Amino acid sequence: MIRLLLIVAAALALACGATDAAKLDPNAVNQAQFAAGEPKGVDPTVLRAQILLDRARFSPGLIDGRLSENFAKAVRAYQTANGLQADGKLTRETWDKLVAASARPALIAYELAPKDVRGPFTKRIPARMEKMAHLRRLGYRNAIERLAERFHVSEKLLKMLNPGATFRKAGTMLMVPDVGRGDPSAAIAGVEVDKGARVVRVLDASGKWLAVYPASIGSDEKPAPSGTAEVKRVVHNPTYHYDPKFAFKGIRTKRPFTIAAGPNNPVGSVWIDLSIESYGIHGTPEPGKIGTTFSHGCIRLTNWDAEDLASVVQEGTTVNFKDEMADVGNEPPAVAH
């Protein structure tokens, strides 16, 4: 009897996996239509909406085709910026606005280039920062990690979109999200870091939201600053310098050290230096944790959102820290990091 139950359970698991895979047929995603309710698992409508939101610079963070708090934040921000009822739910009106704003398909074909699979890769990256300091570069671990970041998507979803692909051979055709954002629609006047809502907003001169990104902002150990700062400089492909005076939990050494550059560096692929000493806005090697974890005081975005922000700020851009409490319905971060 136990063996029979195990066989049935395995068959059900395979059936569920097959259902998820079927939902990710490119045509099903590109032709997805609005449907009321809260779907479970990976859903074509949610996936298409995530891609359209990302493209409009109302970032859902890591694109995974699932309902999440970051997705609700993105929907709420898009609704607010477009004068819609801002409840964070994908309504018919919100869906129609998103679809009308961009005629391009959500998923497109992409041919793997030699540089995608050639590396160099950093296959093993230690968890402890002191040990990271011994590496010559904190590169991507493999080609799929590089591709997932390039297209703002989870590795799991990228594999589901391309069953059977090895992601190792140039010339292989893949289906990927079209997340080309293009140039911003207006000149930016400033940046707002909302510590309660855990988002970073880009504003024009009238205060309109031009872009909104989910963020991990500060912790009890090292809270994010308050007041106003300015952008001092933007550093692409930064190294990371640890000063023992930071006294981060889990770091045992009392000596300073430097971690080499690379997208898996603790500050990711870009550092936006602020006028408050040792604080900045930066990327991350773990995009799936954005908005659900704390940071060591700085403002952490996905690498692609940090790079997008870095492309529109300049020296002297004002960064205002907003101290209001989190919106009702926002869950607190799950773990400190």
Tab-separated table of C-alpha atoms in Angstrom:
chain	number	residue	atom	x	y	z
A	1	MET	CA	0.000	0.000	0.000
A	2	ILE	CA	2.797	2.444	0.934
A	3	ARG	CA	4.594	1.701	-2.324
A	4	LEU	CA	1.379	2.308	-4.275
A	5	LEU	CA	0.867	5.658	-2.521
A	6	LEU	CA	4.430	6.693	-3.352
A	7	ILE	CA	3.905	5.819	-7.004
A	8	VAL	CA	0.659	7.815	-7.108
A	9	ALA	CA	2.351	10.792	-5.414
A	10	ALA	CA	5.205	10.684	-7.914
A	11	ALA	CA	2.755	10.551	-10.807
A	12	LEU	CA	0.873	13.552	-9.433
A	13	ALA	CA	4.113	15.472	-9.019
A	14	LEU	CA	5.050	14.736	-12.624
A	15	ALA	CA	1.598	15.788	-13.777
A	16	CYS	CA	1.879	19.090	-11.895
A	17	GLY	CA	5.311	19.670	-13.414
A	18	ALA	CA	3.916	18.959	-16.874
A	19	THR	CA	1.080	21.422	-16.242
A	20	ASP	CA	3.518	24.177	-15.234
A	21	ALA	CA	5.632	23.489	-18.301
A	22	ALA	CA	2.553	23.628	-20.555
A	23	LYS	CA	1.599	26.996	-19.098
A	24	LEU	CA	4.955	28.357	-20.245
A	25	ASP	CA	4.407	27.723	-23.918
A	26	PRO	CA	5.582	31.014	-25.494
A	27	ASN	CA	2.313	31.504	-27.322
A	28	ALA	CA	0.342	30.951	-24.116
A	29	VAL	CA	2.374	33.691	-22.424
A	30	ASN	CA	2.426	36.125	-25.336
A	31	GLN	CA	-1.306	35.720	-25.888
A	32	ALA	CA	-2.253	35.566	-22.202
A	33	GLN	CA	-5.403	37.466	-21.313
A	34	PHE	CA	-6.650	38.953	-18.060
A	35	ALA	CA	-8.248	36.511	-15.676
A	36	ALA	CA	-9.664	37.324	-12.253
A	37	GLY	CA	-8.516	35.430	-9.185
A	38	GLU	CA	-5.228	34.498	-7.556
A	39	PRO	CA	-3.497	31.748	-9.539
A	40	LYS	CA	-1.234	29.254	-7.821
A	41	GLY	CA	2.196	28.470	-9.177
A	42	VAL	CA	3.591	29.797	-12.432
A	43	ASP	CA	0.895	31.571	-14.453
A	44	PRO	CA	1.091	32.928	-18.042
A	45	THR	CA	-0.909	36.084	-17.219
A	46	VAL	CA	1.249	36.905	-14.188
A	47	LEU	CA	4.402	36.248	-16.194
A	48	ARG	CA	3.308	38.521	-19.028
A	49	ALA	CA	2.329	41.231	-16.526
A	50	GLN	CA	5.707	40.963	-14.759
A	51	ILE	CA	7.547	41.429	-18.038
A	52	LEU	CA	5.392	44.412	-19.043
A	53	LEU	CA	5.857	46.004	-15.613
A	54	ASP	CA	9.620	45.472	-15.781
A	55	ARG	CA	9.707	46.993	-19.256
A	56	ALA	CA	7.807	50.056	-17.962
A	57	ARG	CA	10.368	50.427	-15.097
A	58	PHE	CA	7.927	49.368	-12.383
A	59	SER	CA	10.128	46.472	-11.446
A	60	PRO	CA	8.723	43.253	-9.945
A	61	GLY	CA	12.269	42.257	-9.038
A	62	LEU	CA	13.050	38.706	-10.100
A	63	ILE	CA	10.637	37.610	-12.844
A	64	ASP	CA	9.284	34.172	-11.920
A	65	GLY	CA	5.656	34.057	-13.126
A	66	ARG	CA	4.271	33.882	-9.585
A	67	LEU	CA	2.271	36.174	-7.341
A	68	SER	CA	4.510	37.784	-4.717
A	69	GLU	CA	4.841	40.871	-2.554
A	70	ASN	CA	7.295	42.419	-5.026
A	71	PHE	CA	4.798	41.847	-7.832
A	72	ALA	CA	2.064	43.516	-5.754
A	73	LYS	CA	4.408	46.452	-5.075
A	74	ALA	CA	5.078	46.839	-8.789
A	75	VAL	CA	1.378	46.714	-9.653
A	76	ARG	CA	0.549	49.219	-6.887
A	77	ALA	CA	3.277	51.600	-8.076
A	78	TYR	CA	2.140	51.342	-11.705
A	79	GLN	CA	-1.448	52.003	-10.674
A	80	THR	CA	-0.446	55.048	-8.630
A	81	ALA	CA	1.681	56.490	-11.428
A	82	ASN	CA	-1.173	56.037	-13.916
A	83	GLY	CA	-4.039	57.366	-11.804
A	84	LEU	CA	-5.659	53.974	-11.209
A	85	GLN	CA	-7.031	52.536	-7.992
A	86	ALA	CA	-3.831	51.511	-6.202
A	87	ASP	CA	-4.649	48.248	-4.439
A	88	GLY	CA	-1.724	46.187	-5.744
A	89	LYS	CA	-4.052	43.730	-7.489
A	90	LEU	CA	-3.913	43.032	-11.203
A	91	THR	CA	-7.318	44.400	-12.247
A	92	ARG	CA	-8.812	44.485	-15.724
A	93	GLU	CA	-8.144	48.231	-15.961
A	94	THR	CA	-4.506	47.806	-14.928
A	95	TRP	CA	-4.034	44.917	-17.348
A	96	ASP	CA	-5.517	46.844	-20.271
A	97	LYS	CA	-3.254	49.817	-19.536
A	98	LEU	CA	-0.153	47.629	-19.394
A	99	VAL	CA	-0.939	45.768	-22.611
A	100	ALA	CA	-1.832	48.948	-24.501
A	101	ALA	CA	1.449	50.602	-23.470
A	102	SER	CA	3.686	48.023	-25.196
A	103	ALA	CA	2.906	46.089	-28.350
A	104	ARG	CA	6.035	43.910	-28.268
A	105	PRO	CA	5.621	40.240	-27.299
A	106	ALA	CA	6.577	39.348	-23.746
A	107	LEU	CA	8.757	36.412	-24.787
A	108	ILE	CA	11.157	36.451	-27.723
A	109	ALA	CA	13.677	34.099	-29.306
A	110	TYR	CA	17.339	34.572	-28.429
A	111	GLU	CA	20.364	32.824	-29.914
A	112	LEU	CA	23.117	31.941	-27.473
A	113	ALA	CA	26.274	33.836	-28.401
A	114	PRO	CA	29.820	32.531	-27.835
A	115	LYS	CA	30.394	35.123	-25.086
A	116	ASP	CA	27.322	33.820	-23.212
A	117	VAL	CA	28.831	30.381	-22.741
A	118	ARG	CA	32.554	31.099	-22.830
A	119	GLY	CA	32.996	32.561	-19.369
A	120	PRO	CA	35.247	32.986	-17.487
A	121	PHE	CA	33.024	31.686	-14.691
A	122	THR	CA	33.601	31.446	-10.948
A	123	LYS	CA	32.183	28.007	-10.261
A	124	ARG	CA	32.659	27.978	-6.497
A	125	ILE	CA	31.995	31.051	-4.387
A	126	PRO	CA	32.392	30.645	-0.620
A	127	ALA	CA	29.640	31.850	1.685
A	128	ARG	CA	31.964	33.685	4.072
A	129	MET	CA	33.081	37.134	2.971
A	130	GLU	CA	36.597	36.660	4.385
A	131	LYS	CA	37.061	33.668	2.063
A	132	MET	CA	35.622	35.571	-0.909
A	133	ALA	CA	38.574	37.932	-0.514
A	134	HIS	CA	40.887	35.140	-1.741
A	135	LEU	CA	39.188	34.972	-5.162
A	136	ARG	CA	40.516	36.930	-8.143
A	137	ARG	CA	37.006	37.648	-9.465
A	138	LEU	CA	33.421	37.104	-8.313
A	139	GLY	CA	32.038	36.209	-11.739
A	140	TYR	CA	28.901	34.321	-12.687
A	141	ARG	CA	28.943	30.680	-11.662
A	142	ASN	CA	27.788	29.470	-15.088
A	143	ALA	CA	26.070	30.505	-18.289
A	144	ILE	CA	22.513	30.060	-17.005
A	145	GLU	CA	23.159	32.422	-14.091
A	146	ARG	CA	24.516	35.010	-16.529
A	147	LEU	CA	21.521	34.629	-18.852
A	148	ALA	CA	18.982	34.688	-16.020
A	149	GLU	CA	20.385	37.987	-14.796
A	150	ARG	CA	20.540	39.466	-18.284
A	151	PHE	CA	16.834	38.745	-18.779
A	152	HIS	CA	15.766	39.537	-15.185
A	153	VAL	CA	14.382	36.057	-14.694
A	154	SER	CA	14.808	33.243	-12.175
A	155	GLU	CA	16.992	30.366	-13.279
A	156	LYS	CA	14.141	27.971	-12.588
A	157	LEU	CA	11.778	29.826	-14.897
A	158	LEU	CA	14.432	30.122	-17.606
A	159	LYS	CA	14.795	26.339	-17.538
A	160	MET	CA	11.016	25.884	-17.665
A	161	LEU	CA	10.843	28.139	-20.705
A	162	ASN	CA	13.545	26.072	-22.395
A	163	PRO	CA	13.067	22.402	-21.431
A	164	GLY	CA	15.984	20.249	-22.465
A	165	ALA	CA	18.356	23.160	-23.108
A	166	THR	CA	21.866	22.803	-21.647
A	167	PHE	CA	22.750	26.527	-21.949
A	168	ARG	CA	26.274	25.499	-22.954
A	169	LYS	CA	26.386	25.641	-26.745
A	170	ALA	CA	26.543	28.816	-28.841
A	171	GLY	CA	23.848	28.907	-31.497
A	172	THR	CA	21.195	27.334	-29.265
A	173	MET	CA	17.851	29.125	-29.582
A	174	LEU	CA	16.137	30.082	-26.343
A	175	MET	CA	12.888	31.778	-25.336
A	176	VAL	CA	13.514	34.697	-22.972
A	177	PRO	CA	11.627	37.714	-21.594
A	178	ASP	CA	11.920	40.891	-23.649
A	179	VAL	CA	12.901	43.317	-20.882
A	180	GLY	CA	14.320	46.097	-23.044
A	181	ARG	CA	13.387	49.268	-21.164
A	182	GLY	CA	14.574	51.952	-23.574
A	183	ASP	CA	15.323	55.505	-22.463
A	184	PRO	CA	13.399	57.101	-19.567
A	185	SER	CA	10.394	59.175	-20.623
A	186	ALA	CA	11.570	62.346	-18.855
A	187	ALA	CA	14.548	63.877	-17.095
A	188	ILE	CA	14.829	62.808	-13.482
A	189	ALA	CA	14.764	65.337	-10.657
A	190	GLY	CA	15.599	63.046	-7.736
A	191	VAL	CA	15.480	59.650	-6.064
A	192	GLU	CA	13.305	58.634	-3.118
A	193	VAL	CA	14.204	55.747	-0.806
A	194	ASP	CA	11.019	54.671	0.994
A	195	LYS	CA	12.230	52.667	3.978
A	196	GLY	CA	8.743	51.643	5.085
A	197	ALA	CA	7.532	50.401	1.700
A	198	ARG	CA	10.994	49.006	0.848
A	199	VAL	CA	11.166	50.578	-2.606
A	200	VAL	CA	13.312	53.090	-4.462
A	201	ARG	CA	11.516	55.594	-6.680
A	202	VAL	CA	12.814	57.810	-9.477
A	203	LEU	CA	10.947	61.123	-9.717
A	204	ASP	CA	10.577	63.846	-12.326
A	205	ALA	CA	10.371	67.555	-11.519
A	206	SER	CA	6.640	67.334	-10.770
A	207	GLY	CA	7.096	64.398	-8.376
A	208	LYS	CA	5.728	61.824	-10.824
A	209	TRP	CA	7.140	58.325	-10.470
A	210	LEU	CA	9.239	57.438	-13.507
A	211	ALA	CA	10.562	54.171	-12.095
A	212	VAL	CA	10.030	52.098	-8.948
A	213	TYR	CA	12.308	49.265	-7.825
A	214	PRO	CA	11.898	46.819	-4.895
A	215	ALA	CA	14.736	47.147	-2.387
A	216	SER	CA	16.314	45.731	0.743
A	217	ILE	CA	16.956	48.722	2.998
A	218	GLY	CA	18.910	48.674	6.263
A	219	SER	CA	18.564	46.513	9.366
A	220	ASP	CA	18.504	46.794	13.154
A	221	GLU	CA	22.243	46.117	13.103
A	222	LYS	CA	22.924	48.942	10.665
A	223	PRO	CA	19.832	50.999	9.767
A	224	ALA	CA	19.596	53.022	6.605
A	225	PRO	CA	20.199	56.755	7.045
A	226	SER	CA	17.541	59.462	7.237
A	227	GLY	CA	17.272	62.884	5.645
A	228	THR	CA	18.746	63.843	2.294
A	229	ALA	CA	21.930	62.856	0.509
A	230	GLU	CA	23.438	63.367	-2.935
A	231	VAL	CA	24.973	61.053	-5.486
A	232	LYS	CA	28.741	61.476	-5.418
A	233	ARG	CA	29.720	59.073	-8.199
A	234	VAL	CA	28.792	55.837	-9.941
A	235	VAL	CA	31.241	52.935	-9.930
A	236	HIS	CA	30.632	50.085	-12.367
A	237	ASN	CA	32.106	46.657	-11.602
A	238	PRO	CA	33.140	47.743	-8.075
A	239	THR	CA	35.335	45.982	-5.570
A	240	TYR	CA	34.069	45.659	-2.001
A	241	HIS	CA	36.089	46.956	0.944
A	242	TYR	CA	35.297	45.714	4.447
A	243	ASP	CA	36.294	47.857	7.423
A	244	PRO	CA	36.322	46.096	10.836
A	245	LYS	CA	34.530	49.110	12.329
A	246	PHE	CA	31.409	47.903	10.465
A	247	ALA	CA	31.393	44.921	12.871
A	248	PHE	CA	28.992	42.882	10.722
A	249	LYS	CA	27.584	39.758	12.329
A	250	GLY	CA	29.247	36.581	11.122
A	251	ILE	CA	32.555	38.217	10.162
A	252	ARG	CA	35.238	37.135	12.584
A	253	THR	CA	38.344	38.874	11.326
A	254	LYS	CA	39.437	42.180	12.859
A	255	ARG	CA	41.415	43.101	9.749
A	256	PRO	CA	40.162	44.989	6.693
A	257	PHE	CA	39.882	43.080	3.433
A	258	THR	CA	38.877	43.660	-0.184
A	259	ILE	CA	36.672	41.422	-2.319
A	260	ALA	CA	37.332	41.451	-6.051
A	261	ALA	CA	34.880	42.806	-8.596
A	262	GLY	CA	32.182	40.797	-10.351
A	263	PRO	CA	28.382	40.397	-10.387
A	264	ASN	CA	28.589	38.030	-7.390
A	265	ASN	CA	30.524	40.580	-5.357
A	266	PRO	CA	28.574	41.571	-2.181
A	267	VAL	CA	27.631	44.916	-3.799
A	268	GLY	CA	26.900	43.417	-7.197
A	269	SER	CA	27.725	44.987	-10.523
A	270	VAL	CA	27.360	48.693	-9.672
A	271	TRP	CA	27.816	51.036	-6.691
A	272	ILE	CA	26.085	54.434	-6.523
A	273	ASP	CA	28.121	56.297	-3.930
A	274	LEU	CA	26.214	58.681	-1.656
A	275	SER	CA	27.397	61.757	0.241
A	276	ILE	CA	26.819	59.917	3.544
A	277	GLU	CA	30.040	58.075	4.378
A	278	SER	CA	30.007	54.308	3.692
A	279	TYR	CA	26.436	54.361	2.327
A	280	GLY	CA	25.365	53.692	-1.231
A	281	ILE	CA	22.784	52.146	-3.545
A	282	HIS	CA	24.076	48.965	-5.121
A	283	GLY	CA	23.366	45.613	-6.729
A	284	THR	CA	23.334	42.128	-5.245
A	285	PRO	CA	24.460	38.580	-6.016
A	286	GLU	CA	21.080	37.272	-4.772
A	287	PRO	CA	18.247	38.957	-6.686
A	288	GLY	CA	15.622	36.569	-5.298
A	289	LYS	CA	16.096	38.004	-1.797
A	290	ILE	CA	15.460	41.649	-2.692
A	291	GLY	CA	12.611	43.110	-0.640
A	292	THR	CA	12.416	40.045	1.608
A	293	THR	CA	15.685	40.522	3.536
A	294	PHE	CA	17.552	43.282	5.314
A	295	SER	CA	20.813	44.888	4.179
A	296	HIS	CA	23.884	46.134	5.996
A	297	GLY	CA	22.532	49.692	6.024
A	298	CYS	CA	22.864	50.420	2.321
A	299	ILE	CA	20.118	50.215	-0.293
A	300	ARG	CA	20.262	46.970	-2.243
A	301	LEU	CA	18.554	46.419	-5.620
A	302	THR	CA	18.794	43.651	-8.192
A	303	ASN	CA	21.860	44.192	-10.363
A	304	TRP	CA	19.709	45.138	-13.357
A	305	ASP	CA	17.655	47.673	-11.406
A	306	ALA	CA	20.803	49.163	-9.845
A	307	GLU	CA	22.329	49.473	-13.306
A	308	ASP	CA	19.148	51.064	-14.638
A	309	LEU	CA	19.171	53.595	-11.801
A	310	ALA	CA	22.886	54.246	-12.322
A	311	SER	CA	22.192	55.121	-15.969
A	312	VAL	CA	19.880	58.024	-15.060
A	313	VAL	CA	21.510	59.583	-11.982
A	314	GLN	CA	24.529	61.844	-11.998
A	315	GLU	CA	26.768	63.628	-9.542
A	316	GLY	CA	24.598	65.846	-7.370
A	317	THR	CA	21.320	63.955	-7.888
A	318	THR	CA	19.277	64.302	-4.681
A	319	VAL	CA	18.418	61.132	-2.747
A	320	ASN	CA	15.689	61.590	-0.122
A	321	PHE	CA	15.164	58.981	2.607
A	322	LYS	CA	11.510	58.619	3.546
A	323	ASP	CA	10.894	57.322	7.078
A	324	GLU	CA	7.150	56.566	6.988
A	325	MET	CA	5.881	53.244	8.277
A	326	ALA	CA	5.294	50.411	5.822
A	327	ASP	CA	2.023	50.335	3.924
A	328	VAL	CA	-0.717	48.169	5.369
A	329	GLY	CA	-0.467	44.722	3.820
A	330	ASN	CA	3.313	44.761	3.352
A	331	GLU	CA	4.959	41.870	5.156
A	332	PRO	CA	8.189	42.554	7.080
A	333	PRO	CA	11.458	41.107	5.741
A	334	ALA	CA	11.819	37.432	6.519
A	335	VAL	CA	15.479	37.208	7.455
A	336	ALA	CA	18.377	39.524	8.035
A	337	HIS	CA	21.195	39.398	5.508
